[in-house]
């Protein structure tokens, strides 16, 4: 049974490793340690959240976009470590075309390479394709971000191309954005099982 996506509804996604719940302004207390102590997290980000005030603005901006119905931000909780790990977001939500983007994903260094991201993406793909009936999920990232590029391809996504000089980095320089995607038809035609086999 498919449901109509409602940005005002609190959708909580979880499995034995990860819990994703809607981001709240009070979550600054859980995320400020990353803002203060891990400046490298924002190297390829469109919005620098590298201070307590910047993190507050980062969350406020995400929540305003949710109020407009075009974004749905999550905080990520690692159930194995029993710690908050970072954030991720559904955005550019287009209900008429059944397309959206997935991004603004970052995890503290202790949570990178642990398999947490694959669990989060499986939960999100399952939610978007199987519960909400969307047809396409798009990823956009700095074309220089080799680590994220490899991770997204490892999820079963296809590189579609590069948008040249299409946005700014936090330092003011221009960036080229790589565009990748996964389709609902692909998810049901083997990508789901492929990603599921990689969960640890």
CSV table of N, CA, C and O in Angstrom, one decimal, residues 62-150:
chain,number,residue,atom,x,y,z
A,62,UNK,N,17.2,24.0,7.5
A,62,UNK,CA,16.6,22.7,7.2
A,62,UNK,C,15.1,22.6,7.6
A,62,UNK,O,14.2,22.1,6.9
A,63,UNK,N,14.8,23.1,8.8
A,63,UNK,CA,13.5,23.1,9.4
A,63,UNK,C,12.5,24.0,8.6
A,63,UNK,O,11.4,23.7,8.4
A,64,UNK,N,13.1,25.2,8.1
A,64,UNK,CA,12.3,26.1,7.4
A,64,UNK,C,11.9,25.4,6.0
A,64,UNK,O,10.7,25.6,5.5
A,65,UNK,N,12.8,24.7,5.4
A,65,UNK,CA,12.5,24.0,4.2
A,65,UNK,C,11.5,22.9,4.4
A,65,UNK,O,10.7,22.7,3.5
A,66,UNK,N,11.5,22.3,5.6
A,66,UNK,CA,10.5,21.3,5.8
A,66,UNK,C,9.1,21.9,5.9
A,66,UNK,O,8.1,21.4,5.5
A,67,UNK,N,9.1,23.1,6.6
A,67,UNK,CA,7.8,23.8,6.7
A,67,UNK,C,7.2,24.1,5.3
A,67,UNK,O,6.0,24.2,5.2
A,68,UNK,N,8.1,24.4,4.4
A,68,UNK,CA,7.6,24.7,3.0
A,68,UNK,C,7.2,23.4,2.2
A,68,UNK,O,6.7,23.5,1.1
A,69,UNK,N,7.6,22.2,2.8
A,69,UNK,CA,7.2,21.0,2.1
A,69,UNK,C,8.2,20.5,1.1
A,69,UNK,O,7.9,19.6,0.3
A,70,UNK,N,9.4,21.2,1.0
A,70,UNK,CA,10.3,20.8,0.0
A,70,UNK,C,11.5,20.0,0.5
A,70,UNK,O,12.4,19.6,-0.3
A,71,UNK,N,11.6,19.8,1.8
A,71,UNK,CA,12.7,19.1,2.4
A,71,UNK,C,12.2,18.4,3.6
A,71,UNK,O,11.2,18.7,4.3
A,72,UNK,N,13.0,17.3,4.0
A,72,UNK,CA,12.6,16.5,5.2
A,72,UNK,C,13.9,16.0,5.8
A,72,UNK,O,14.5,15.0,5.4
A,73,UNK,N,14.5,16.8,6.8
A,73,UNK,CA,15.7,16.5,7.4
A,73,UNK,C,15.6,15.4,8.6
A,73,UNK,O,14.7,15.5,9.3
A,74,UNK,N,16.6,14.6,8.6
A,74,UNK,CA,16.7,13.6,9.7
A,74,UNK,C,18.0,13.8,10.5
A,74,UNK,O,19.0,14.2,10.0
A,75,UNK,N,17.9,13.4,11.8
A,75,UNK,CA,19.1,13.2,12.6
A,75,UNK,C,19.3,11.6,12.6
A,75,UNK,O,18.3,10.9,12.7
A,76,UNK,N,20.6,11.2,12.6
A,76,UNK,CA,20.9,9.8,12.6
A,76,UNK,C,21.5,9.4,13.9
A,76,UNK,O,22.4,10.0,14.4
A,77,UNK,N,20.9,8.3,14.5
A,77,UNK,CA,21.3,7.7,15.7
A,77,UNK,C,21.9,6.3,15.5
A,77,UNK,O,21.2,5.5,14.9
A,78,UNK,N,23.1,6.1,15.9
A,78,UNK,CA,23.8,4.8,15.8
A,78,UNK,C,23.3,3.9,16.9
A,78,UNK,O,23.7,4.2,18.1
A,79,UNK,N,22.5,2.9,16.7
A,79,UNK,CA,22.0,2.1,17.8
A,79,UNK,C,23.0,1.1,18.3
A,79,UNK,O,22.9,0.6,19.4
A,80,UNK,N,24.1,0.8,17.6
A,80,UNK,CA,25.1,-0.1,18.0
A,80,UNK,C,26.0,0.7,19.1
A,80,UNK,O,26.2,0.2,20.2
A,81,UNK,N,26.4,1.9,18.7
A,81,UNK,CA,27.2,2.7,19.6
A,81,UNK,C,26.4,3.5,20.6
A,81,UNK,O,26.9,4.1,21.6
A,82,UNK,N,25.1,3.6,20.4
A,82,UNK,CA,24.2,4.4,21.2
A,82,UNK,C,24.6,5.8,21.3
A,82,UNK,O,24.7,6.5,22.3
A,83,UNK,N,24.9,6.4,20.1
A,83,UNK,CA,25.3,7.8,19.9
A,83,UNK,C,24.7,8.4,18.7
A,83,UNK,O,24.5,7.7,17.7
A,84,UNK,N,24.5,9.7,18.7
A,84,UNK,CA,24.1,10.4,17.5
A,84,UNK,C,25.3,10.5,16.6
A,84,UNK,O,26.4,10.8,17.1
A,85,UNK,N,25.1,10.3,15.3
A,85,UNK,CA,26.2,10.2,14.4
A,85,UNK,C,26.2,11.3,13.4
A,85,UNK,O,27.3,11.6,12.8
A,86,UNK,N,25.1,12.0,13.0
A,86,UNK,CA,25.1,13.0,12.0
A,86,UNK,C,23.7,13.2,11.5
A,86,UNK,O,22.7,13.0,12.2
A,87,UNK,N,23.6,13.7,10.2
A,87,UNK,CA,22.3,14.0,9.6
A,87,UNK,C,22.2,13.5,8.2
A,87,UNK,O,23.3,13.3,7.5
A,88,UNK,N,21.0,13.5,7.7
A,88,UNK,CA,20.8,13.3,6.2
A,88,UNK,C,19.4,13.9,5.9
A,88,UNK,O,18.7,14.3,6.8
A,89,UNK,N,19.1,14.1,4.6
A,89,UNK,CA,18.0,14.8,4.3
A,89,UNK,C,17.4,14.5,2.9
A,89,UNK,O,18.1,14.2,1.9
A,90,UNK,N,16.1,14.4,2.9
A,90,UNK,CA,15.4,14.3,1.6
A,90,UNK,C,15.0,15.8,1.2
A,90,UNK,O,14.6,16.5,2.1
A,91,UNK,N,15.3,16.2,0.0
A,91,UNK,CA,15.1,17.6,-0.4
A,91,UNK,C,14.7,17.7,-1.9
A,91,UNK,O,14.7,16.7,-2.6
A,92,UNK,N,14.4,18.9,-2.3
A,92,UNK,CA,13.9,19.1,-3.7
A,92,UNK,C,12.8,18.1,-3.9
A,92,UNK,O,12.7,17.5,-5.0
A,93,UNK,N,11.9,18.0,-2.9
A,93,UNK,CA,10.8,17.0,-3.0
A,93,UNK,C,9.7,17.5,-4.0
A,93,UNK,O,9.2,18.6,-3.9
A,94,UNK,N,9.5,16.8,-5.1
A,94,UNK,CA,8.6,17.1,-6.1
A,94,UNK,C,7.5,16.0,-6.2
A,94,UNK,O,7.7,15.0,-6.8
A,95,UNK,N,6.4,16.3,-5.5
A,95,UNK,CA,5.3,15.3,-5.5
A,95,UNK,C,4.7,15.0,-6.8
A,95,UNK,O,4.2,13.9,-7.1
A,96,UNK,N,4.6,16.0,-7.7
A,96,UNK,CA,3.9,15.9,-9.0
A,96,UNK,C,4.7,14.9,-9.9
A,96,UNK,O,4.1,14.2,-10.6
A,97,UNK,N,6.0,15.0,-9.9
A,97,UNK,CA,6.9,14.2,-10.7
A,97,UNK,C,7.4,12.9,-10.0
A,97,UNK,O,8.0,12.1,-10.6
A,98,UNK,N,7.1,12.9,-8.7
A,98,UNK,CA,7.5,11.8,-7.8
A,98,UNK,C,9.0,11.6,-7.8
A,98,UNK,O,9.6,10.5,-7.9
A,99,UNK,N,9.7,12.7,-7.7
A,99,UNK,CA,11.2,12.7,-7.7
A,99,UNK,C,11.6,13.5,-6.5
A,99,UNK,O,10.9,14.5,-6.0
A,100,UNK,N,12.8,13.2,-5.9
A,100,UNK,CA,13.4,13.9,-4.8
A,100,UNK,C,14.9,13.7,-4.8
A,100,UNK,O,15.4,12.8,-5.5
A,101,UNK,N,15.6,14.5,-4.1
A,101,UNK,CA,17.0,14.4,-3.9
A,101,UNK,C,17.3,13.9,-2.5
A,101,UNK,O,16.6,14.2,-1.6
A,102,UNK,N,18.5,13.2,-2.3
A,102,UNK,CA,18.9,12.8,-1.0
A,102,UNK,C,20.3,13.3,-0.8
A,102,UNK,O,21.2,13.1,-1.7
A,103,UNK,N,20.5,14.0,0.3
A,103,UNK,CA,21.8,14.6,0.5
A,103,UNK,C,21.9,15.3,1.9
A,103,UNK,O,21.2,14.9,2.8
A,104,UNK,N,22.8,16.3,1.9
A,104,UNK,CA,23.2,16.9,3.2
A,104,UNK,C,23.5,15.8,4.2
A,104,UNK,O,23.2,15.9,5.4
A,105,UNK,N,24.1,14.8,3.7
A,105,UNK,CA,24.5,13.6,4.6
A,105,UNK,C,25.9,13.8,5.1
A,105,UNK,O,26.8,13.9,4.4
A,106,UNK,N,26.1,13.7,6.4
A,106,UNK,CA,27.4,13.7,7.0
A,106,UNK,C,27.3,12.9,8.3
A,106,UNK,O,26.3,12.9,9.0
A,107,UNK,N,28.5,12.3,8.6
A,107,UNK,CA,28.6,11.5,9.8
A,107,UNK,C,29.9,11.9,10.5
A,107,UNK,O,30.9,12.2,9.8
A,108,UNK,N,30.0,11.9,11.8
A,108,UNK,CA,31.2,12.1,12.5
A,108,UNK,C,32.2,11.0,12.1
A,108,UNK,O,31.9,9.9,11.6
A,109,UNK,N,33.5,11.3,12.2
A,109,UNK,CA,34.6,10.4,11.7
A,109,UNK,C,34.5,9.0,12.4
A,109,UNK,O,34.8,8.0,11.7
A,110,UNK,N,34.1,9.0,13.6
A,110,UNK,CA,34.0,7.6,14.3
A,110,UNK,C,32.9,6.8,13.7
A,110,UNK,O,32.9,5.5,13.9
A,111,UNK,N,32.0,7.3,12.9
A,111,UNK,CA,30.9,6.6,12.3
A,111,UNK,C,31.1,6.3,10.8
A,111,UNK,O,30.3,5.6,10.2
A,112,UNK,N,32.1,6.9,10.2
A,112,UNK,CA,32.4,6.7,8.8
A,112,UNK,C,33.1,5.3,8.6
A,112,UNK,O,33.9,4.9,9.4
A,113,UNK,N,32.6,4.6,7.5
A,113,UNK,CA,33.2,3.3,7.2
A,113,UNK,C,32.8,2.2,8.1
A,113,UNK,O,33.4,1.1,8.1
A,114,UNK,N,31.7,2.4,8.9
A,114,UNK,CA,31.2,1.4,9.9
A,114,UNK,C,30.1,0.6,9.3
A,114,UNK,O,29.6,-0.3,9.9
A,115,UNK,N,29.6,1.0,8.2
A,115,UNK,CA,28.4,0.4,7.6
A,115,UNK,C,27.1,1.1,8.0
A,115,UNK,O,26.0,0.8,7.4
A,116,UNK,N,27.2,2.1,8.8
A,116,UNK,CA,26.0,2.9,9.2
A,116,UNK,C,25.3,3.5,8.0
A,116,UNK,O,24.1,3.5,7.9
A,117,UNK,N,26.1,4.1,7.1
A,117,UNK,CA,25.5,4.8,6.0
A,117,UNK,C,24.7,3.9,5.1
A,117,UNK,O,23.6,4.2,4.7
A,118,UNK,N,25.2,2.6,4.9
A,118,UNK,CA,24.4,1.7,4.1
A,118,UNK,C,23.1,1.3,4.7
A,118,UNK,O,22.1,1.2,4.1
A,119,UNK,N,23.1,1.2,6.1
A,119,UNK,CA,21.8,0.9,6.7
A,119,UNK,C,20.8,2.1,6.6
A,119,UNK,O,19.6,1.9,6.3
A,120,UNK,N,21.4,3.3,6.7
A,120,UNK,CA,20.5,4.5,6.6
A,120,UNK,C,20.0,4.6,5.2
A,120,UNK,O,18.8,4.9,5.0
A,121,UNK,N,20.8,4.4,4.2
A,121,UNK,CA,20.4,4.5,2.8
A,121,UNK,C,19.3,3.4,2.5
A,121,UNK,O,18.4,3.6,1.7
A,122,UNK,N,19.5,2.2,3.0
A,122,UNK,CA,18.6,1.1,2.7
A,122,UNK,C,17.2,1.6,3.3
A,122,UNK,O,16.2,1.4,2.6
A,123,UNK,N,17.2,2.1,4.5
A,123,UNK,CA,15.9,2.5,5.1
A,123,UNK,C,15.3,3.6,4.3
A,123,UNK,O,14.1,3.6,4.1
A,124,UNK,N,16.1,4.6,3.9
A,124,UNK,CA,15.5,5.7,3.1
A,124,UNK,C,15.0,5.2,1.7
A,124,UNK,O,14.0,5.7,1.3
A,125,UNK,N,15.8,4.4,1.0
A,125,UNK,CA,15.3,3.9,-0.3
A,125,UNK,C,14.0,3.1,-0.1
A,125,UNK,O,13.1,3.3,-0.9
A,126,UNK,N,14.0,2.3,0.9
A,126,UNK,CA,12.8,1.5,1.2
A,126,UNK,C,11.6,2.4,1.4
A,126,UNK,O,10.5,2.2,0.9
A,127,UNK,N,11.8,3.4,2.2
A,127,UNK,CA,10.7,4.4,2.6
A,127,UNK,C,10.3,5.1,1.3
A,127,UNK,O,9.1,5.2,1.0
A,128,UNK,N,11.2,5.7,0.6
A,128,UNK,CA,10.9,6.5,-0.6
A,128,UNK,C,10.2,5.7,-1.7
A,128,UNK,O,9.2,6.1,-2.3
A,129,UNK,N,10.8,4.5,-2.0
A,129,UNK,CA,10.3,3.8,-3.1
A,129,UNK,C,9.1,2.9,-2.8
A,129,UNK,O,8.1,2.8,-3.5
A,130,UNK,N,9.1,2.2,-1.6
A,130,UNK,CA,8.2,1.2,-1.3
A,130,UNK,C,7.0,1.7,-0.5
A,130,UNK,O,5.9,1.2,-0.6
A,131,UNK,N,7.2,2.7,0.3
A,131,UNK,CA,6.1,3.3,1.1
A,131,UNK,C,5.5,4.5,0.4
A,131,UNK,O,4.2,4.7,0.4
A,132,UNK,N,6.3,5.4,-0.1
A,132,UNK,CA,5.8,6.7,-0.6
A,132,UNK,C,5.6,6.6,-2.2
A,132,UNK,O,5.0,7.5,-2.7
A,133,UNK,N,6.2,5.6,-2.8
A,133,UNK,CA,5.9,5.5,-4.2
A,133,UNK,C,6.6,6.4,-5.2
A,133,UNK,O,6.2,6.6,-6.3
A,134,UNK,N,7.7,7.1,-4.7
A,134,UNK,CA,8.5,7.9,-5.6
A,134,UNK,C,9.2,7.1,-6.7
A,134,UNK,O,9.4,5.9,-6.5
A,135,UNK,N,9.5,7.8,-7.8
A,135,UNK,CA,10.1,7.1,-8.9
A,135,UNK,C,11.6,7.3,-9.1
A,135,UNK,O,12.3,6.4,-9.7
A,136,UNK,N,12.1,8.3,-8.4
A,136,UNK,CA,13.6,8.6,-8.7
A,136,UNK,C,14.2,9.3,-7.4
A,136,UNK,O,13.5,10.2,-6.8
A,137,UNK,N,15.4,8.9,-7.1
A,137,UNK,CA,16.1,9.6,-6.0
A,137,UNK,C,17.4,10.1,-6.7
A,137,UNK,O,18.1,9.3,-7.3
A,138,UNK,N,17.7,11.3,-6.5
A,138,UNK,CA,18.9,12.0,-7.1
A,138,UNK,C,19.9,12.4,-6.0
A,138,UNK,O,19.5,12.7,-4.9
A,139,UNK,N,21.2,12.2,-6.4
A,139,UNK,CA,22.3,12.7,-5.5
A,139,UNK,C,23.1,13.7,-6.3
A,139,UNK,O,23.4,13.5,-7.5
A,140,UNK,N,23.4,14.8,-5.6
A,140,UNK,CA,24.4,15.8,-6.2
A,140,UNK,C,25.5,16.0,-5.2
A,140,UNK,O,25.2,16.2,-4.0
A,141,UNK,N,26.7,16.0,-5.7
A,141,UNK,CA,27.8,16.2,-4.8
A,141,UNK,C,29.0,16.9,-5.5
A,141,UNK,O,29.0,16.8,-6.8
A,142,UNK,N,29.9,17.4,-4.8
A,142,UNK,CA,31.1,18.0,-5.3
A,142,UNK,C,31.8,16.9,-6.1
A,142,UNK,O,32.1,15.9,-5.6
A,143,UNK,N,32.1,17.2,-7.4
A,143,UNK,CA,32.8,16.2,-8.2
A,143,UNK,C,34.2,15.8,-7.7
A,143,UNK,O,34.7,14.8,-8.1
A,144,UNK,N,34.7,16.6,-6.8
A,144,UNK,CA,36.1,16.3,-6.2
A,144,UNK,C,35.9,15.4,-5.0
A,144,UNK,O,37.0,14.9,-4.5
A,145,UNK,N,34.7,15.2,-4.5
A,145,UNK,CA,34.5,14.4,-3.3
A,145,UNK,C,34.5,12.9,-3.7
A,145,UNK,O,33.5,12.2,-3.8
A,146,UNK,N,35.7,12.4,-3.8
A,146,UNK,CA,35.9,11.0,-4.3
A,146,UNK,C,35.3,10.0,-3.3
A,146,UNK,O,34.8,8.9,-3.7
A,147,UNK,N,35.4,10.2,-2.0
A,147,UNK,CA,34.9,9.3,-1.0
A,147,UNK,C,33.4,9.2,-1.1
A,147,UNK,O,32.9,8.0,-1.1
A,148,UNK,N,32.7,10.3,-1.2
A,148,UNK,CA,31.2,10.2,-1.3
A,148,UNK,C,30.8,9.6,-2.7
A,148,UNK,O,29.8,8.9,-2.7
A,149,UNK,N,31.6,9.9,-3.7
A,149,UNK,CA,31.2,9.4,-5.0
A,149,UNK,C,31.3,7.9,-5.0
A,149,UNK,O,30.4,7.2,-5.5
A,150,UNK,N,32.3,7.3,-4.4
A,150,UNK,CA,32.5,5.9,-4.3
A,150,UNK,C,31.4,5.3,-3.4
A,150,UNK,O,30.8,4.2,-3.8
